[in-house]
Amino acid sequence: MARIIAGVGSSHVPAIGAALDNGKTEEPYWKRVFSGFEKSKQWMAQAKPDVAIVVYNDHASAFSVEMIPTFALGCAAEFPPADEGWGPRPVPVVKGHPALAAHIAQSVILDEFDLTIVNKMEVDHGLTVPMNLLFGQPKDAWPCPVIPLAVNVVMYPPPTGHRCYMLGKAIRKAVESYPEDLNVVIFGTGGLSHQISGPRAGLINSKWDKSFLDNLTRDPKKLTRIPHIEYMREAGAEGIEMVMWLIMRGALDDKVDEVYRFYTVPASNTAVGHIILENRRKAAGKSRSAGKARAAGKSRQAAARKSTQRIASKGTR
Ligand code: DHB
Ligand code: FE
């Protein structure tokens, strides 16, 4: 049986990708951001998922305003990086997992979530930046196949937080009914608070962001009741990206272990948030590393929290 071993939340700021691609990671501004993901890369290297499901939003790269699916599941064998105006990012082509993706599509659609099935799609910074933050910068290939799930948060009306959370639960059920023994990590990307244009451009609300992260771990159901207008008012127009984190959270156990958190302000226009949540149940049978990673994660937890606080207090408004 396949199972979801952990969820990762991460901002996907495009300038982070540009900093990586242009060799700026050692500049103090960017070092502050990248240092918050060092432990995460170690965690991921130990967890060694067989597949990653990456919930992200397309920023008018694969879908134009002519057609915007609410939930689009990538079922293709590969997803090339999109040209977002400066040529495609120099990152490996993302390899898919068509068999598991087709299984998820069937299970979730028969569970009455009307996904769009996508058999050809390019992926933008929404997906590739969190991949870099967690998997580093591999030259030739990403370490595991990826199933992209693109969510509309760019044109009104995006799905509600509750719908996203319930979709996460349906995805979990789908994964757990897949016969192969696979360890799956699910990503929720985007956010945290940011507004890119208009009179409130530059808006950051650290208090609201941190409360969102607290509740993501402890009381996600509370977050499912947040209306769109509250995301807009408190976290800025683009803060609505945070509903995607609820798909990731819905796919996890009710009670999870928060093994890592990082928060810093700003990167580009955005408050950068990052969290790693582990399911308490054991990873899939063969599970050479995930259980160990979990134990290691736990023992690292206190140290990670301390360093997170230290890093966060430097960069937080
Ligand atoms: C920025 C952040 C985003 O999430 C995005 O998709 C585009 C731009 C920014 O901070 O500039
Ligand atoms: Fe975005």
CSV table of C-alpha atoms and ligand atoms in Angstrom, one decimal:
chain,number,residue,atom,x,y,z
A,1,MET,CA,0.0,0.0,0.0
A,2,ALA,CA,1.2,3.5,-0.7
A,3,ARG,CA,1.0,6.1,2.0
A,4,ILE,CA,1.6,9.7,2.8
A,5,ILE,CA,4.4,10.0,5.3
A,6,ALA,CA,4.6,13.8,5.6
A,7,GLY,CA,3.5,17.2,4.4
A,8,VAL,CA,5.7,20.1,3.4
A,9,GLY,CA,4.5,23.7,3.3
A,10,SER,CA,6.7,26.2,1.4
A,11,SER,CA,6.5,29.6,-0.2
A,12,HIS,CA,7.3,29.6,-3.9
A,13,VAL,CA,8.6,33.2,-4.5
A,14,PRO,CA,10.0,33.4,-8.1
A,15,ALA,CA,12.9,35.6,-7.0
A,16,ILE,CA,14.2,32.6,-4.9
A,17,GLY,CA,14.5,30.7,-8.2
A,18,ALA,CA,16.3,33.6,-9.8
A,19,ALA,CA,18.7,33.9,-6.9
A,20,LEU,CA,19.5,30.2,-7.3
A,21,ASP,CA,19.8,30.3,-11.0
A,22,ASN,CA,22.1,33.4,-10.9
A,23,GLY,CA,24.4,32.2,-8.1
A,24,LYS,CA,23.2,34.7,-5.5
A,25,THR,CA,22.6,32.3,-2.6
A,26,GLU,CA,25.6,33.6,-0.6
A,27,GLU,CA,24.4,37.2,-0.7
A,28,PRO,CA,23.2,38.2,2.8
A,29,TYR,CA,19.7,38.9,1.7
A,30,TRP,CA,19.3,35.5,0.1
A,31,LYS,CA,21.5,33.6,2.6
A,32,ARG,CA,18.9,34.5,5.3
A,33,VAL,CA,16.2,32.8,3.2
A,34,PHE,CA,18.2,29.7,2.1
A,35,SER,CA,19.7,29.0,5.5
A,36,GLY,CA,16.1,28.3,6.7
A,37,PHE,CA,15.9,25.3,4.3
A,38,GLU,CA,19.2,23.6,5.1
A,39,LYS,CA,17.7,21.3,7.7
A,40,SER,CA,14.8,20.7,5.4
A,41,LYS,CA,17.0,19.4,2.7
A,42,GLN,CA,18.6,17.0,5.2
A,43,TRP,CA,15.2,15.9,6.3
A,44,MET,CA,14.1,15.3,2.7
A,45,ALA,CA,17.3,13.4,1.9
A,46,GLN,CA,16.6,11.0,4.8
A,47,ALA,CA,12.9,10.7,4.1
A,48,LYS,CA,13.6,9.8,0.4
A,49,PRO,CA,10.0,9.8,-0.8
A,50,ASP,CA,9.2,7.5,-3.7
A,51,VAL,CA,6.8,10.2,-5.1
A,52,ALA,CA,6.0,13.8,-4.3
A,53,ILE,CA,2.6,15.3,-4.9
A,54,VAL,CA,3.1,19.1,-5.3
A,55,VAL,CA,0.1,21.3,-4.8
A,56,TYR,CA,0.9,24.6,-6.4
A,57,ASN,CA,-0.7,27.3,-8.6
A,58,ASP,CA,0.1,28.1,-12.2
A,59,HIS,CA,0.8,31.8,-12.7
A,60,ALA,CA,-0.6,32.1,-16.2
A,61,SER,CA,2.3,29.9,-17.5
A,62,ALA,CA,0.5,26.7,-18.5
A,63,PHE,CA,-3.0,28.1,-18.4
A,64,SER,CA,-3.9,31.6,-19.7
A,65,VAL,CA,-6.9,33.6,-18.6
A,66,GLU,CA,-8.7,31.9,-21.4
A,67,MET,CA,-9.0,28.7,-19.4
A,68,ILE,CA,-8.4,28.2,-15.7
A,69,PRO,CA,-9.2,24.8,-14.1
A,70,THR,CA,-10.0,24.9,-10.4
A,71,PHE,CA,-8.0,21.7,-9.7
A,72,ALA,CA,-5.8,20.3,-12.5
A,73,LEU,CA,-3.9,17.0,-11.9
A,74,GLY,CA,-0.8,16.4,-13.9
A,75,CYS,CA,-1.0,12.8,-15.3
A,76,ALA,CA,1.7,13.1,-17.9
A,77,ALA,CA,5.1,11.3,-17.9
A,78,GLU,CA,7.0,14.6,-17.7
A,79,PHE,CA,6.5,18.3,-17.1
A,80,PRO,CA,9.1,20.7,-18.6
A,81,PRO,CA,9.9,24.0,-16.8
A,82,ALA,CA,7.9,26.9,-18.3
A,83,ASP,CA,9.3,30.0,-19.9
A,84,GLU,CA,8.2,32.7,-17.6
A,85,GLY,CA,9.8,35.5,-19.5
A,86,TRP,CA,13.5,34.8,-19.1
A,87,GLY,CA,13.6,31.4,-20.8
A,88,PRO,CA,12.8,28.1,-18.9
A,89,ARG,CA,14.6,27.8,-15.6
A,90,PRO,CA,17.7,25.7,-15.7
A,91,VAL,CA,16.2,22.9,-13.7
A,92,PRO,CA,15.6,19.3,-14.6
A,93,VAL,CA,12.4,18.3,-16.4
A,94,VAL,CA,10.0,17.1,-13.8
A,95,LYS,CA,9.2,13.4,-14.3
A,96,GLY,CA,5.6,12.4,-13.4
A,97,HIS,CA,4.1,9.2,-12.1
A,98,PRO,CA,1.3,8.6,-14.6
A,99,ALA,CA,0.1,5.3,-13.0
A,100,LEU,CA,-0.4,6.8,-9.5
A,101,ALA,CA,-1.7,10.1,-11.0
A,102,ALA,CA,-4.3,8.2,-13.0
A,103,HIS,CA,-5.3,6.2,-9.9
A,104,ILE,CA,-5.7,9.4,-7.9
A,105,ALA,CA,-7.7,11.0,-10.7
A,106,GLN,CA,-10.1,8.0,-10.7
A,107,SER,CA,-10.4,7.7,-6.9
A,108,VAL,CA,-10.9,11.4,-6.3
A,109,ILE,CA,-13.3,12.0,-9.2
A,110,LEU,CA,-15.4,9.0,-8.2
A,111,ASP,CA,-15.4,10.6,-4.7
A,112,GLU,CA,-17.1,13.6,-6.4
A,113,PHE,CA,-14.1,16.0,-6.7
A,114,ASP,CA,-14.2,17.1,-10.4
A,115,LEU,CA,-10.5,17.4,-11.2
A,116,THR,CA,-9.3,18.4,-14.6
A,117,ILE,CA,-6.9,15.7,-16.0
A,118,VAL,CA,-3.9,17.3,-17.6
A,119,ASN,CA,-1.7,15.2,-20.0
A,120,LYS,CA,0.5,18.0,-21.2
A,121,MET,CA,1.7,20.8,-19.0
A,122,GLU,CA,4.7,23.0,-18.3
A,123,VAL,CA,5.4,23.9,-14.7
A,124,ASP,CA,6.4,27.3,-13.4
A,125,HIS,CA,8.1,28.7,-10.3
A,126,GLY,CA,5.1,27.7,-8.2
A,127,LEU,CA,6.3,24.1,-8.4
A,128,THR,CA,10.0,24.4,-9.3
A,129,VAL,CA,11.0,26.8,-6.5
A,130,PRO,CA,9.8,24.6,-3.6
A,131,MET,CA,11.4,21.6,-5.3
A,132,ASN,CA,14.8,23.4,-5.2
A,133,LEU,CA,14.3,24.5,-1.6
A,134,LEU,CA,13.7,20.9,-0.5
A,135,PHE,CA,15.7,18.8,-3.0
A,136,GLY,CA,18.5,21.3,-3.8
A,137,GLN,CA,19.8,21.9,-7.3
A,138,PRO,CA,20.3,18.5,-9.0
A,139,LYS,CA,21.8,18.9,-12.5
A,140,ASP,CA,20.2,16.1,-14.4
A,141,ALA,CA,17.2,14.7,-12.6
A,142,TRP,CA,15.0,15.3,-9.6
A,143,PRO,CA,15.4,12.5,-7.0
A,144,CYS,CA,11.7,11.3,-7.3
A,145,PRO,CA,8.8,11.5,-9.6
A,146,VAL,CA,6.3,14.3,-9.0
A,147,ILE,CA,2.5,14.6,-9.4
A,148,PRO,CA,1.6,18.3,-9.9
A,149,LEU,CA,-1.8,19.5,-8.7
A,150,ALA,CA,-2.4,23.0,-10.0
A,151,VAL,CA,-5.1,25.0,-8.1
A,152,ASN,CA,-6.7,28.2,-9.3
A,153,VAL,CA,-5.9,31.0,-6.9
A,154,VAL,CA,-5.3,33.6,-9.6
A,155,MET,CA,-8.8,34.3,-10.8
A,156,TYR,CA,-11.9,34.7,-8.6
A,157,PRO,CA,-13.4,32.5,-7.4
A,158,PRO,CA,-10.7,30.2,-6.0
A,159,PRO,CA,-11.8,27.1,-4.1
A,160,THR,CA,-12.6,27.5,-0.4
A,161,GLY,CA,-10.2,26.4,2.3
A,162,HIS,CA,-12.7,23.7,3.3
A,163,ARG,CA,-12.9,22.3,-0.2
A,164,CYS,CA,-9.2,22.2,-0.3
A,165,TYR,CA,-8.9,20.4,3.0
A,166,MET,CA,-11.5,17.8,1.9
A,167,LEU,CA,-9.7,17.3,-1.4
A,168,GLY,CA,-6.6,16.5,0.7
A,169,LYS,CA,-8.5,13.8,2.5
A,170,ALA,CA,-9.7,12.4,-0.8
A,171,ILE,CA,-6.1,12.4,-2.1
A,172,ARG,CA,-5.0,10.5,1.0
A,173,LYS,CA,-7.7,7.9,0.5
A,174,ALA,CA,-6.6,7.6,-3.2
A,175,VAL,CA,-3.0,7.1,-2.2
A,176,GLU,CA,-3.8,4.5,0.4
A,177,SER,CA,-5.8,2.5,-2.1
A,178,TYR,CA,-2.8,2.2,-4.5
A,179,PRO,CA,-1.4,-1.3,-4.1
A,180,GLU,CA,2.3,-0.5,-4.6
A,181,ASP,CA,4.4,0.1,-1.5
A,182,LEU,CA,5.3,3.8,-1.9
A,183,ASN,CA,6.2,6.5,0.5
A,184,VAL,CA,4.6,9.8,-0.6
A,185,VAL,CA,5.3,13.4,0.5
A,186,ILE,CA,2.8,16.1,-0.3
A,187,PHE,CA,3.7,19.7,-0.7
A,188,GLY,CA,1.4,22.7,-0.2
A,189,THR,CA,3.0,25.8,-1.7
A,190,GLY,CA,2.5,29.6,-2.0
A,191,GLY,CA,2.0,32.4,0.5
A,192,LEU,CA,2.5,33.4,3.1
A,193,SER,CA,1.1,37.0,3.3
A,194,HIS,CA,1.9,39.1,0.2
A,195,GLN,CA,0.3,41.6,-2.1
A,196,ILE,CA,2.0,42.3,-5.4
A,197,SER,CA,0.0,45.2,-6.8
A,198,GLY,CA,-2.4,48.0,-5.9
A,199,PRO,CA,-2.4,50.4,-3.0
A,200,ARG,CA,-1.6,47.7,-0.5
A,201,ALA,CA,1.4,46.3,-2.5
A,202,GLY,CA,4.1,45.1,-0.1
A,203,LEU,CA,1.6,44.1,2.6
A,204,ILE,CA,3.0,41.6,5.1
A,205,ASN,CA,1.1,40.4,8.2
A,206,SER,CA,3.5,38.2,10.3
A,207,LYS,CA,1.0,37.9,13.2
A,208,TRP,CA,-1.6,36.4,11.0
A,209,ASP,CA,0.9,34.2,9.2
A,210,LYS,CA,2.3,32.8,12.4
A,211,SER,CA,-1.2,32.1,13.7
A,212,PHE,CA,-2.0,30.3,10.4
A,213,LEU,CA,1.1,28.1,10.9
A,214,ASP,CA,0.2,27.4,14.5
A,215,ASN,CA,-3.3,26.3,13.5
A,216,LEU,CA,-2.0,24.3,10.5
A,217,THR,CA,-0.3,22.0,13.0
A,218,ARG,CA,-2.8,22.0,15.9
A,219,ASP,CA,-6.2,23.0,14.6
A,220,PRO,CA,-6.5,22.9,10.8
A,221,LYS,CA,-10.3,22.6,10.9
A,222,LYS,CA,-10.3,26.2,12.3
A,223,LEU,CA,-8.4,27.3,9.2
A,224,THR,CA,-11.0,25.7,6.9
A,225,ARG,CA,-13.5,28.2,8.1
A,226,ILE,CA,-11.5,31.2,7.0
A,227,PRO,CA,-13.4,33.0,4.2
A,228,HIS,CA,-11.7,34.3,1.2
A,229,ILE,CA,-12.3,37.9,2.3
A,230,GLU,CA,-10.2,37.3,5.4
A,231,TYR,CA,-7.3,36.0,3.4
A,232,MET,CA,-7.5,39.1,1.2
A,233,ARG,CA,-7.9,41.5,4.1
A,234,GLU,CA,-5.3,40.0,6.4
A,235,ALA,CA,-2.8,38.3,4.1
A,236,GLY,CA,-3.1,40.4,0.9
A,237,ALA,CA,-4.5,39.6,-2.5
A,238,GLU,CA,-1.9,36.9,-3.2
A,239,GLY,CA,-2.2,35.6,0.4
A,240,ILE,CA,-5.1,33.5,-0.9
A,241,GLU,CA,-2.4,31.1,-2.2
A,242,MET,CA,-2.4,29.8,1.4
A,243,VAL,CA,-5.6,27.8,0.8
A,244,MET,CA,-3.3,25.3,-1.1
A,245,TRP,CA,-1.6,24.4,2.2
A,246,LEU,CA,-4.9,23.1,3.4
A,247,ILE,CA,-4.9,20.4,0.7
A,248,MET,CA,-1.5,19.2,2.0
A,249,ARG,CA,-2.8,19.4,5.6
A,250,GLY,CA,-6.1,17.5,4.7
A,251,ALA,CA,-4.0,14.6,3.4
A,252,LEU,CA,-2.3,14.1,6.8
A,253,ASP,CA,-3.4,12.6,10.1
A,254,ASP,CA,-5.5,14.8,12.4
A,255,LYS,CA,-2.6,14.8,14.8
A,256,VAL,CA,0.8,15.4,13.3
A,257,ASP,CA,4.3,16.1,14.5
A,258,GLU,CA,5.7,19.5,13.5
A,259,VAL,CA,9.3,18.7,12.9
A,260,TYR,CA,10.4,21.9,11.4
A,261,ARG,CA,9.3,25.5,10.9
A,262,PHE,CA,10.9,28.6,9.3
A,263,TYR,CA,9.6,32.1,8.8
A,264,THR,CA,11.3,35.1,7.5
A,265,VAL,CA,10.4,38.5,6.0
A,266,PRO,CA,10.8,39.4,3.2
A,267,ALA,CA,11.8,37.6,0.1
A,268,SER,CA,10.8,39.8,-2.8
A,269,ASN,CA,7.3,40.9,-1.8
A,270,THR,CA,6.5,38.0,0.3
A,271,ALA,CA,6.7,36.6,3.8
A,272,VAL,CA,8.4,33.2,3.4
A,273,GLY,CA,6.8,30.4,5.5
A,274,HIS,CA,7.9,26.8,5.6
A,275,ILE,CA,6.8,23.8,7.7
A,276,ILE,CA,7.3,20.1,7.8
A,277,LEU,CA,4.6,17.9,9.3
A,278,GLU,CA,5.0,14.2,9.8
A,279,ASN,CA,2.3,11.6,10.1
A,280,ARG,CA,2.7,9.5,13.2
A,281,ARG,CA,1.9,6.2,11.5
A,282,LYS,CA,4.9,4.3,10.2
A,283,ALA,CA,6.0,4.7,6.7
A,284,ALA,CA,5.4,2.0,4.1
A,285,GLY,CA,6.7,-1.5,4.8
A,286,LYS,CA,10.0,-1.4,2.9
A,287,SER,CA,10.4,2.1,4.5
A,288,ARG,CA,14.2,1.9,4.6
A,289,SER,CA,14.5,5.5,5.7
A,290,ALA,CA,11.3,7.2,6.4
A,291,GLY,CA,10.9,5.8,9.9
A,292,LYS,CA,14.4,6.6,10.7
A,293,ALA,CA,14.0,10.0,9.2
A,294,ARG,CA,11.0,10.5,11.5
A,295,ALA,CA,13.1,9.5,14.5
A,296,ALA,CA,15.9,11.7,13.5
A,297,GLY,CA,13.5,14.5,12.8
A,298,LYS,CA,12.1,14.2,16.3
A,299,SER,CA,15.4,14.2,18.0
A,300,ARG,CA,16.4,17.2,15.8
A,301,GLN,CA,13.1,18.9,16.6
A,302,ALA,CA,14.1,20.9,19.6
A,303,ALA,CA,17.3,22.1,18.0
A,304,ALA,CA,15.5,22.9,14.7
A,305,ARG,CA,12.9,24.9,16.6
A,306,LYS,CA,15.6,26.9,18.4
A,307,SER,CA,17.5,27.6,15.2
A,308,THR,CA,14.2,28.5,13.5
A,309,GLN,CA,13.4,31.0,16.1
A,310,ARG,CA,16.8,32.4,16.0
A,311,ILE,CA,16.7,32.7,12.2
A,312,ALA,CA,13.1,33.9,12.2
A,313,SER,CA,13.7,36.6,14.7
A,314,LYS,CA,16.4,38.0,12.6
A,315,GLY,CA,14.2,38.3,9.5
A,316,THR,CA,10.8,38.8,11.0
A,317,ARG,CA,9.0,42.1,11.1
B,1,DHB,C1,6.0,36.9,-5.7
B,1,DHB,C2,5.5,35.9,-4.9
B,1,DHB,C3,4.7,34.9,-5.5
B,1,DHB,O1,4.2,33.8,-4.8
B,1,DHB,C4,4.5,34.9,-6.8
B,1,DHB,O2,3.9,33.8,-7.4
B,1,DHB,C5,5.0,35.9,-7.6
B,1,DHB,C6,5.8,36.9,-7.0
B,1,DHB,C7,6.8,38.0,-5.0
B,1,DHB,O3,7.1,38.0,-3.8
B,1,DHB,O4,7.3,38.9,-5.8
B,2,FE,FE,2.7,32.7,-6.3
